[in-house]
mmCIF file of C-alpha atoms in Angstrom:
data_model
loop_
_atom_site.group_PDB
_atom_site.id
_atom_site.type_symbol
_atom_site.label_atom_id
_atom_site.label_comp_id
_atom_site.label_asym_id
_atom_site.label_seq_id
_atom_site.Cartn_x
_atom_site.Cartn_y
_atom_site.Cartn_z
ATOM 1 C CA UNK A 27 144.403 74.078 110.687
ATOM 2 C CA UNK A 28 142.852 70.973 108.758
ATOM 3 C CA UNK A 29 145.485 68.680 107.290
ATOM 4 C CA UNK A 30 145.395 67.783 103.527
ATOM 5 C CA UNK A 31 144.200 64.334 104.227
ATOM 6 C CA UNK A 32 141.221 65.288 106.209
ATOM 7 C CA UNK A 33 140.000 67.429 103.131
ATOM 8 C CA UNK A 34 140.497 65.189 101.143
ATOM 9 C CA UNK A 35 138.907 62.413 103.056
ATOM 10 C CA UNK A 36 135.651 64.998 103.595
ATOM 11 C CA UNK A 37 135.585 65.746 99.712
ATOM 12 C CA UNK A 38 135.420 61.935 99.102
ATOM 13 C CA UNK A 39 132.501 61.237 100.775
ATOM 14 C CA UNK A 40 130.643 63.776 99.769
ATOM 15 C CA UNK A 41 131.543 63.025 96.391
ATOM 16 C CA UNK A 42 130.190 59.486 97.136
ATOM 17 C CA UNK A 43 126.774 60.650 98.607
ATOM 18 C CA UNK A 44 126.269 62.579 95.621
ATOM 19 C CA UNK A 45 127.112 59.140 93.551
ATOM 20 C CA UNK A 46 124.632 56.956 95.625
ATOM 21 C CA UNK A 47 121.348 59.590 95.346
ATOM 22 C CA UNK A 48 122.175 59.891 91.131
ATOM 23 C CA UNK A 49 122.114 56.056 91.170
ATOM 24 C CA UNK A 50 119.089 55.892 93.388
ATOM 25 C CA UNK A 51 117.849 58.581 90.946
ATOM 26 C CA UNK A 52 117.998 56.686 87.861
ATOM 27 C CA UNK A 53 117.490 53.287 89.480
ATOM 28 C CA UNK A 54 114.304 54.400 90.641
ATOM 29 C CA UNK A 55 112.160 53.468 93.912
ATOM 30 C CA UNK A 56 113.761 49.925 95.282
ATOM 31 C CA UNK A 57 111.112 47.381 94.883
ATOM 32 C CA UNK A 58 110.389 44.646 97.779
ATOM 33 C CA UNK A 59 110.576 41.277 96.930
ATOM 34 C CA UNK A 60 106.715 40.337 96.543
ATOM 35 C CA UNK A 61 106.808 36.557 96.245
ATOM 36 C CA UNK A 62 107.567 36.311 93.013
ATOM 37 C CA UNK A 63 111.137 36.066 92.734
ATOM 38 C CA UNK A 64 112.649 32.376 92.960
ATOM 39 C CA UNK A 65 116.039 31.863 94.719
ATOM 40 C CA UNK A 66 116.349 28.045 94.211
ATOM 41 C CA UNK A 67 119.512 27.374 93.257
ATOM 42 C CA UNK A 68 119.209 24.915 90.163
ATOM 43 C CA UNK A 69 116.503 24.760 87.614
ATOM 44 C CA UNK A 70 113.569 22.112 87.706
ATOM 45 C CA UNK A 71 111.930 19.858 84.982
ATOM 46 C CA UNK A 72 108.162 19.837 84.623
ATOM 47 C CA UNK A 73 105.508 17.823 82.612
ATOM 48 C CA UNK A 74 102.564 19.944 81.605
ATOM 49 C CA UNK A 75 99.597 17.964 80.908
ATOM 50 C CA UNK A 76 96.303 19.751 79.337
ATOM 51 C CA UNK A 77 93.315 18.254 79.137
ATOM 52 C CA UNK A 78 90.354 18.682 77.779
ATOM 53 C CA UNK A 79 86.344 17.971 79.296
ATOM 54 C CA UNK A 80 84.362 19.802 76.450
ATOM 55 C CA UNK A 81 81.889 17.084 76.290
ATOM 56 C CA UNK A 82 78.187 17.243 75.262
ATOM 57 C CA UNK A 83 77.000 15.816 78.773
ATOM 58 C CA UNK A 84 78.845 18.666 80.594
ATOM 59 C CA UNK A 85 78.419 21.365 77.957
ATOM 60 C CA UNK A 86 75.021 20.189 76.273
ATOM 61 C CA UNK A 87 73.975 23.678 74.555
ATOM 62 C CA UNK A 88 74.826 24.054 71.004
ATOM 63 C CA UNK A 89 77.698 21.478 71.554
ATOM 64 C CA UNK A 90 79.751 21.345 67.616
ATOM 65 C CA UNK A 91 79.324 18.292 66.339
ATOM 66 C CA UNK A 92 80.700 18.844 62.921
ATOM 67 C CA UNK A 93 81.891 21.954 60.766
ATOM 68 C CA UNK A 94 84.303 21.782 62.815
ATOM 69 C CA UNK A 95 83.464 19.037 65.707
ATOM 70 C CA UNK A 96 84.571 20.640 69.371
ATOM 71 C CA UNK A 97 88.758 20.566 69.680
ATOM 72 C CA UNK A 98 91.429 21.945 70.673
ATOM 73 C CA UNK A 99 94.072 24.206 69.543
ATOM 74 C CA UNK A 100 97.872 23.854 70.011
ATOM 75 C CA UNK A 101 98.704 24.601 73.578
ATOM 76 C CA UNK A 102 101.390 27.801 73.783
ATOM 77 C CA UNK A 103 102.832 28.096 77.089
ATOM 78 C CA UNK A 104 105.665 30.267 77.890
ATOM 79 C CA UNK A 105 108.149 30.976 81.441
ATOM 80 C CA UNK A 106 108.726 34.301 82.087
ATOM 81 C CA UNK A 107 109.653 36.530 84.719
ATOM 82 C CA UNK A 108 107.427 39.499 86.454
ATOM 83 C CA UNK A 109 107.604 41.693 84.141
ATOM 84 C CA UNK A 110 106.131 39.755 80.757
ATOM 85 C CA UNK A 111 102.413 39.166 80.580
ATOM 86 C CA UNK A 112 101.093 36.615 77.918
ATOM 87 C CA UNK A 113 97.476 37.877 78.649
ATOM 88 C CA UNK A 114 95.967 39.499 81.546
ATOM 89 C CA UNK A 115 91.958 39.326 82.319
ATOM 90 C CA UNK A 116 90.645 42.918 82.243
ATOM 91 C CA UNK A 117 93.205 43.952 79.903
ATOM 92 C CA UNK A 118 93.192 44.226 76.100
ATOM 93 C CA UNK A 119 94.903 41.369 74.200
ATOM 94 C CA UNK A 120 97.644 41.975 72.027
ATOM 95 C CA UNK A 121 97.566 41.246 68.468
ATOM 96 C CA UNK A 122 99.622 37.656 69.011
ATOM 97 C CA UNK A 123 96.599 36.839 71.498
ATOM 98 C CA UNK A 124 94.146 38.308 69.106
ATOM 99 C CA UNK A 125 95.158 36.397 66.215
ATOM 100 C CA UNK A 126 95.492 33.003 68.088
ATOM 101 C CA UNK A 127 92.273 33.522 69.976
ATOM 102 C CA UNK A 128 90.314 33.791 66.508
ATOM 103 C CA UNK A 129 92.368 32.310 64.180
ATOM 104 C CA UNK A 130 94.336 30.023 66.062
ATOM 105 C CA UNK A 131 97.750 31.455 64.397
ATOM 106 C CA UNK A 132 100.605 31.428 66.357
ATOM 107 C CA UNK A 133 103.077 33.520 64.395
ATOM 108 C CA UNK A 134 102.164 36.722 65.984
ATOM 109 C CA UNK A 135 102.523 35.661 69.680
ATOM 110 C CA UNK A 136 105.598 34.026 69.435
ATOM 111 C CA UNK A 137 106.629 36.705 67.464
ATOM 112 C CA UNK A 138 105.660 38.414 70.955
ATOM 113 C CA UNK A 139 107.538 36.060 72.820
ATOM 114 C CA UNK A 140 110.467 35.922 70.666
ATOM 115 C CA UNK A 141 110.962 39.949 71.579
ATOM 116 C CA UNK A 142 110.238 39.555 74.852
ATOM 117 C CA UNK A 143 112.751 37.057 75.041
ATOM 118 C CA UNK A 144 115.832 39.198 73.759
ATOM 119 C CA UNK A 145 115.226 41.856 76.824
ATOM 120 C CA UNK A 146 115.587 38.686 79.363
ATOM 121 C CA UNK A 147 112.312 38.843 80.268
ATOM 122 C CA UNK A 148 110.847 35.559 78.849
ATOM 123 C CA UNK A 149 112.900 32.242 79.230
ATOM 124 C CA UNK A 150 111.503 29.342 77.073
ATOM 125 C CA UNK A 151 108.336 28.596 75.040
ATOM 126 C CA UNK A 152 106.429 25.491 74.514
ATOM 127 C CA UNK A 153 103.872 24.063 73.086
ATOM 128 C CA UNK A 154 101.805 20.678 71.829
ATOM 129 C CA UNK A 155 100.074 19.377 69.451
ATOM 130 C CA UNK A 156 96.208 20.298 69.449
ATOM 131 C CA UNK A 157 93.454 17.797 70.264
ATOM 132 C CA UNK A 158 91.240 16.454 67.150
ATOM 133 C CA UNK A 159 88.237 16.180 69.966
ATOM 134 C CA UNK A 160 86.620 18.040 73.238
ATOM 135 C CA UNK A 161 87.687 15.387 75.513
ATOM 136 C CA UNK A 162 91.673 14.490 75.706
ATOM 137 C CA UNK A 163 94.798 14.858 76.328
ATOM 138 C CA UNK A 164 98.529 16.761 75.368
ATOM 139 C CA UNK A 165 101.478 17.019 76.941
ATOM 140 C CA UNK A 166 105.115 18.572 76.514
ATOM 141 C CA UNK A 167 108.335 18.347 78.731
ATOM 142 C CA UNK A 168 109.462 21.793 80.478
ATOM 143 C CA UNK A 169 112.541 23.349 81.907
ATOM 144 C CA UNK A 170 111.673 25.907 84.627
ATOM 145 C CA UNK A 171 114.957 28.584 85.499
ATOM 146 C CA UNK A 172 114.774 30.678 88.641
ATOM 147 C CA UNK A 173 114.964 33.764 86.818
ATOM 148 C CA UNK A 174 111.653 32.731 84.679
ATOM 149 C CA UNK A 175 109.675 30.612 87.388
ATOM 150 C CA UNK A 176 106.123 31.939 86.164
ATOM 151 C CA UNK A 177 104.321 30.321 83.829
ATOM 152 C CA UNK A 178 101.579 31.419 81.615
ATOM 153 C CA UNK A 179 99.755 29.187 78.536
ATOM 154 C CA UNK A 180 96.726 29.885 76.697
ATOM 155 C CA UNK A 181 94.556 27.362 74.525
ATOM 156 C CA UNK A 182 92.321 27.972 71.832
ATOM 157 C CA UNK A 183 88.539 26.773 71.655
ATOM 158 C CA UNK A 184 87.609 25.247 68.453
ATOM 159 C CA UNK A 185 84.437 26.435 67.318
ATOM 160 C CA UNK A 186 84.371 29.882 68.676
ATOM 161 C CA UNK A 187 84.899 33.467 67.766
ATOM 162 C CA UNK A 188 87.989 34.472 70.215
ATOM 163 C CA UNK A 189 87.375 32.126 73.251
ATOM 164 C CA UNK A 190 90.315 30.025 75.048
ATOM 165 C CA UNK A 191 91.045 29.155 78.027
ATOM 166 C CA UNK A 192 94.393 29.345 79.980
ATOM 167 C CA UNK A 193 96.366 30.501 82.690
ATOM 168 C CA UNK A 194 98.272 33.701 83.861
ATOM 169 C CA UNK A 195 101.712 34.036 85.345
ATOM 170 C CA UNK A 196 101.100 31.196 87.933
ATOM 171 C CA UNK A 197 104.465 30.907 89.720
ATOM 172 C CA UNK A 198 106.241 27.573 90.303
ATOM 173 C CA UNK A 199 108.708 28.088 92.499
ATOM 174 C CA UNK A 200 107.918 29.369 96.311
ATOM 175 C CA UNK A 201 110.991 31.159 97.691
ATOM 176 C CA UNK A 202 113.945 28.680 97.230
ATOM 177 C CA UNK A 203 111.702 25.840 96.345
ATOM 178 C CA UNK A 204 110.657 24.051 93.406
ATOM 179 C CA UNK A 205 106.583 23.008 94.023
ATOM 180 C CA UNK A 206 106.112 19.241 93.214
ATOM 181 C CA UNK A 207 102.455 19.575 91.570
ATOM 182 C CA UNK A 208 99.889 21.816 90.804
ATOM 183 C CA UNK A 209 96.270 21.377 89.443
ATOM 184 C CA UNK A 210 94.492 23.694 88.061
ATOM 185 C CA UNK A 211 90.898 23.898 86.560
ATOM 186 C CA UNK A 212 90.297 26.157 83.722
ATOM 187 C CA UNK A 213 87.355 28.352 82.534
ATOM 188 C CA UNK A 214 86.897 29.851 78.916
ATOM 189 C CA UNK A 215 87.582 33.478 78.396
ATOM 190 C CA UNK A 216 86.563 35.975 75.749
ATOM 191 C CA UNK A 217 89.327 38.052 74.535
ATOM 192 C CA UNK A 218 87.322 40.367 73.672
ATOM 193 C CA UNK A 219 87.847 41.157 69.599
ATOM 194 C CA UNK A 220 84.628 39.460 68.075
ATOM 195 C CA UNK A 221 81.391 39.914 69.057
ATOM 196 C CA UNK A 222 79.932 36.817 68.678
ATOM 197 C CA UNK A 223 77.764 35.194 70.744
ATOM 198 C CA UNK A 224 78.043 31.009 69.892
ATOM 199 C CA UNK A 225 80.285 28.642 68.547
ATOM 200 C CA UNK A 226 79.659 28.754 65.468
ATOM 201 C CA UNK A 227 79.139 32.420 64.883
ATOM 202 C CA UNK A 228 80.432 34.743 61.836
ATOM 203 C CA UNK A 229 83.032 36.687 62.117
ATOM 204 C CA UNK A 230 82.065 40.240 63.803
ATOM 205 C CA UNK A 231 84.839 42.334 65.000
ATOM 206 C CA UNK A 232 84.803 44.352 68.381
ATOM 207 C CA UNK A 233 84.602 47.556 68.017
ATOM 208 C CA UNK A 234 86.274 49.059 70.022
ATOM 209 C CA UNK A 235 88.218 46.506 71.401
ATOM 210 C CA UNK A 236 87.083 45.220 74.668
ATOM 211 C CA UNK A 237 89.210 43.922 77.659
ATOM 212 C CA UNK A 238 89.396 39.972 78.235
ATOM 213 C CA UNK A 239 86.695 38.813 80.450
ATOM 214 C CA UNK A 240 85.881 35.608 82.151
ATOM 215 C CA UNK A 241 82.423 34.067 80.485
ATOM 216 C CA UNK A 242 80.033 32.581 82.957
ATOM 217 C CA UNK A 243 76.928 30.606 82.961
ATOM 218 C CA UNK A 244 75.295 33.726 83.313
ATOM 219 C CA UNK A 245 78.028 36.122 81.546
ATOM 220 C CA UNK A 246 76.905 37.584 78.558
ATOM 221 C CA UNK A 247 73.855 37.116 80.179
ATOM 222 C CA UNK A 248 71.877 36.331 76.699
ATOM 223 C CA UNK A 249 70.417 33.161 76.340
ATOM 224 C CA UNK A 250 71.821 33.292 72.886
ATOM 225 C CA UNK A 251 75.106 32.788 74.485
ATOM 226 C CA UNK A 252 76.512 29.025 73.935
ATOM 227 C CA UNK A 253 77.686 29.138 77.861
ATOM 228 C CA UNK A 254 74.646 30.434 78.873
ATOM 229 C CA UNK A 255 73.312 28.257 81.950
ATOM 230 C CA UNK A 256 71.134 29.930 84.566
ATOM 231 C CA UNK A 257 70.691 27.141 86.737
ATOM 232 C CA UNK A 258 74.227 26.738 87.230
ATOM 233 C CA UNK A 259 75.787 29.099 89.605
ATOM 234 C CA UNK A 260 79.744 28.104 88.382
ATOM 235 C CA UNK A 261 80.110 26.090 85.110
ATOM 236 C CA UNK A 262 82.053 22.806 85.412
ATOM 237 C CA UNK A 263 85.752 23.097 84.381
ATOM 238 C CA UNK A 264 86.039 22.651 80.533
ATOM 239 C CA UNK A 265 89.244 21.283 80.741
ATOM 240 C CA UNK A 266 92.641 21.408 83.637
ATOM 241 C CA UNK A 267 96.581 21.547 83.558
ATOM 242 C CA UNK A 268 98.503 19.325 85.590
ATOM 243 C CA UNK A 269 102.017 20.550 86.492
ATOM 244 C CA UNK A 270 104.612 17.397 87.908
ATOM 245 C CA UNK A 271 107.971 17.832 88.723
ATOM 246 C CA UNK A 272 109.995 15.582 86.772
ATOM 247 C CA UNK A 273 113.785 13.685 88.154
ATOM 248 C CA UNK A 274 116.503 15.609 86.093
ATOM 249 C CA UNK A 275 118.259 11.993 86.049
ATOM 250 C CA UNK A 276 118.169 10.667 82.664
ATOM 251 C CA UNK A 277 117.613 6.974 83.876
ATOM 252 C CA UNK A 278 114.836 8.557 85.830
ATOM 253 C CA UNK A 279 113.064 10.759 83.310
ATOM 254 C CA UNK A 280 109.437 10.251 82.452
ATOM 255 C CA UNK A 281 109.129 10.091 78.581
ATOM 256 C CA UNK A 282 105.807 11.637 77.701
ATOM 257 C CA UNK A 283 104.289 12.273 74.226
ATOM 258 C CA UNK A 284 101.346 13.823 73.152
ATOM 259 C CA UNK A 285 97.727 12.373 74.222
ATOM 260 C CA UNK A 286 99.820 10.009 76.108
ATOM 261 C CA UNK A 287 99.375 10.097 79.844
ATOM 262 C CA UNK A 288 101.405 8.239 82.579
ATOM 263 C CA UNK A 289 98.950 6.014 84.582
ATOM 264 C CA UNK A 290 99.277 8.273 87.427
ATOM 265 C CA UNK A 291 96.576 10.813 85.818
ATOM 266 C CA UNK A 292 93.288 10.062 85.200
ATOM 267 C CA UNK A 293 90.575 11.963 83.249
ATOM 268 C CA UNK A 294 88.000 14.165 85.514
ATOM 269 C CA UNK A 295 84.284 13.156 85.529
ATOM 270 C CA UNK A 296 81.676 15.731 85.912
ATOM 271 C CA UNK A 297 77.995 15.499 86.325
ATOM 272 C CA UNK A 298 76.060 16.128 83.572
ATOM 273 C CA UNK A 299 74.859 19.832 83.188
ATOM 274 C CA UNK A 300 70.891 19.994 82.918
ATOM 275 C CA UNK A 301 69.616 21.847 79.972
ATOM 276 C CA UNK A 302 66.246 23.230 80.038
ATOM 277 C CA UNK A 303 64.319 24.066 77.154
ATOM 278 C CA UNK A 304 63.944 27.017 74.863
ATOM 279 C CA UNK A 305 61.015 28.155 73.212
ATOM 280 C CA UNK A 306 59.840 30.926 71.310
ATOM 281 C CA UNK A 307 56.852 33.820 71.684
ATOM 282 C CA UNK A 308 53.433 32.937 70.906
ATOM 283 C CA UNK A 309 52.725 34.085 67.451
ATOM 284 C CA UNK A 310 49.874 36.310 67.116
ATOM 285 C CA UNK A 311 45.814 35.201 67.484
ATOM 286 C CA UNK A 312 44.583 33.187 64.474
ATOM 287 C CA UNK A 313 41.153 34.469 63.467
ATOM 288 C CA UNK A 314 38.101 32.240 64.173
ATOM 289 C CA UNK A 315 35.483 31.125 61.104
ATOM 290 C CA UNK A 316 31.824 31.613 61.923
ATOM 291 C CA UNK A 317 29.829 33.241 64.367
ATOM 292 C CA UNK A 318 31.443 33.924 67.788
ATOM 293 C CA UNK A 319 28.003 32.943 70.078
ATOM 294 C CA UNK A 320 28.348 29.240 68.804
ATOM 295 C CA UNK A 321 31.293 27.751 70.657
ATOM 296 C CA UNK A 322 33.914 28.980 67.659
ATOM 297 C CA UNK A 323 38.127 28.963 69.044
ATOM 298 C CA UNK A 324 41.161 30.935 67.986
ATOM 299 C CA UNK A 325 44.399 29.078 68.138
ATOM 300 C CA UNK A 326 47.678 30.164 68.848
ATOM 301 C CA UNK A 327 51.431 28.783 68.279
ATOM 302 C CA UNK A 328 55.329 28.748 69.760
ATOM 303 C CA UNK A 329 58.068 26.578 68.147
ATOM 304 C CA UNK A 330 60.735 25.009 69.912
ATOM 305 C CA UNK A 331 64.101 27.072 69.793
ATOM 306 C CA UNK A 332 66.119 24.504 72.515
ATOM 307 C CA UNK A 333 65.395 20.812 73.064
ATOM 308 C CA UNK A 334 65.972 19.794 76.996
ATOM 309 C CA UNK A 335 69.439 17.715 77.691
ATOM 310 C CA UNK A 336 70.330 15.982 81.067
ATOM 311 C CA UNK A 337 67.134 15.735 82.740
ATOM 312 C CA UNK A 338 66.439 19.779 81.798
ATOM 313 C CA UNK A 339 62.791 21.466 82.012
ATOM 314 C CA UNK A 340 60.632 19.671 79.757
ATOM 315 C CA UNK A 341 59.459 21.991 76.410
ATOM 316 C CA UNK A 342 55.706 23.203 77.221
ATOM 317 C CA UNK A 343 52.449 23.161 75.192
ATOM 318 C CA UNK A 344 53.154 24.518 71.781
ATOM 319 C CA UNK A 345 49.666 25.269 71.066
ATOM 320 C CA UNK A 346 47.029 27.131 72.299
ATOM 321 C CA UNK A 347 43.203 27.780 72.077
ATOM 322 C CA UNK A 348 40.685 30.011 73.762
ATOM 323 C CA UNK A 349 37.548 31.203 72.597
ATOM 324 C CA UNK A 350 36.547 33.247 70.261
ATOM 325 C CA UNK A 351 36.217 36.947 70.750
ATOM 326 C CA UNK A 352 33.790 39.205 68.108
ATOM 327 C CA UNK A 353 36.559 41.374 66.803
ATOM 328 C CA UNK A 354 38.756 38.181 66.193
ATOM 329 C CA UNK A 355 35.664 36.611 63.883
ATOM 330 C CA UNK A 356 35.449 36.224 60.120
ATOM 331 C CA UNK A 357 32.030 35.492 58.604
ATOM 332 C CA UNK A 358 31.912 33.787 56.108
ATOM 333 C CA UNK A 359 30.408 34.704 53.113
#
């Protein structure tokens, strides 16, 4: 006969098997660390530098000179964890990234943030000042925790109907270390809530919305497109981040401010991008005066839509003439 204690030993574990598969239940499938998570022990300091290489030698087509010149929005960067995404390429954009990709307004996506933030998901947000030109600099001071160690920023283009350019969840931290630099060149991206095709365009909504895409030299492929290059097969970087880690010593610290940069970093020089030109159809056959059989000409035109740039395709013959034909004759009377 079984003693008291080994019952109640027997009911005990049984009663804790039942405990562990209701908390694997609820818990959910047990996820494998991916890379992701950062187990340094302390946090790390970082200066972010943007900058900008809009320029009209690298970016020649339609370049804004005025109403508004080329700039730069405020930069908005934020450290987060795996489970907050600022933006995401092939993915719709929220209404924060929405508003600040047209507008520029940052109310919205900090709002975002600001949420986020409460469920532990988000640690910090920065930002800087925004650039009055194309080509420069801004910089701001970060504090990177192992529980947030990705980082993801976005920038606004300025002319342009919801283009920016940024970066998404890059992660600073490698397993239980803090990386000491990282470079990165950055593209412009559509996020995909106005339709238009330049700079400078009018407002025209997407409907419906379409997913953030990377633009190309040959993506939209229109040649209406400001970005539109088809002798490039990659356009040149319109502007890079620069992530340093900083000393944590006072004595030691850096002191950055904005469009300020330590004479370790140096602007980027790119070659000039050629621009070929534009022109438009021939306009229709002028009719010829006089009779045909003595020598008479019809004369065609085309006007120029894009002057060359960079050493670009030269702009052909604008005007035409062949001889006449009877139907195109008028006699005169």
């Amino acid at each position: 006969m079984m003693s008291s204690e080994h019952l109640t030993c027997g009911w005990l574990q049984q009663l804790l098997v039942i405990l562990v598969k209701l908390c694997l239940t609820f818990a959910g499938p047990l996820r494998p660390l991916n890379g992701t998570e950062c187990t340094a022990k302390s946090p790390a300091s970082y200066i972010l530098v943007f900058t900008g290489h809009w320029s009209p030698q690298a970016f020649p087509k339609q370049y804004p000179l005025f109403r508004p010149p080329a700039q730069w929005s405020k930069l908005i960067a934020v450290s987060h964890n795996r489970h907050f995404q600022l933006w995401e390429e092939s993915a719709p954009a929220s209404a924060g990234v929405q508003n600040f990709a047209e507008l520029g307004v940052t109310v919205e996506l900090m709002k975002e943030a600001k949420e986020a933030r409460r469920k532990r998901v988000v640690g910090a947000m920065y930002r800087t000042a925004g650039i009055p030109n194309g080509i420069g600099h801004s910089s701001t001071e970060m504090l990177m925790q192992p529980r947030s160690s990705l980082l993801s920023l976005m920038v606004k283009m300025i002319p342009s109907p919801d283009w920016f350019v940024g970066v998404n969840s890059i992660n600073l931290c490698e397993g239980n270390q803090w990386k000491q630099e990282v470079t990165i060149d950055l593209q412009p991206y559509d996020a995909g809530t106005d339709s238009g095709f330049t700079f400078s365009s009018p407002n025209f909504p997407t409907s419906p919305q379409e997913n953030i895409t990377k633009i190309t030299s040959q993506m939209p492929n229109h040649p209406a497109n400001s970005f539109y290059y088809p002798r490039l097969k990659d356009l040149p970087p319109i502007a890079s981040i620069k992530i340093t880690r900083q000393s944590r010593s006072p004595e030691r610290q850096t002191q950055m401010s904005n469009h300020i940069l330590p004479n370790s970093i140096s602007p980027q020089r790119f070659s000039a991008t050629p621009l070929d030109c534009e022109v438009s159809l021939w306009s229709s056959w002028g009719l010829c005066l006089g009779p045909c059989s003595r020598g008479g000409v019809r004369h065609r035109t085309r006007y120029i839509l894009l002057r060359p740039a960079n050493a670009g395709t030269p702009c052909p013959e604008l005007e035409e003439q062949a001889e006449c034909v009877p139907y195109s004759c008028m006699k005169l009377q």
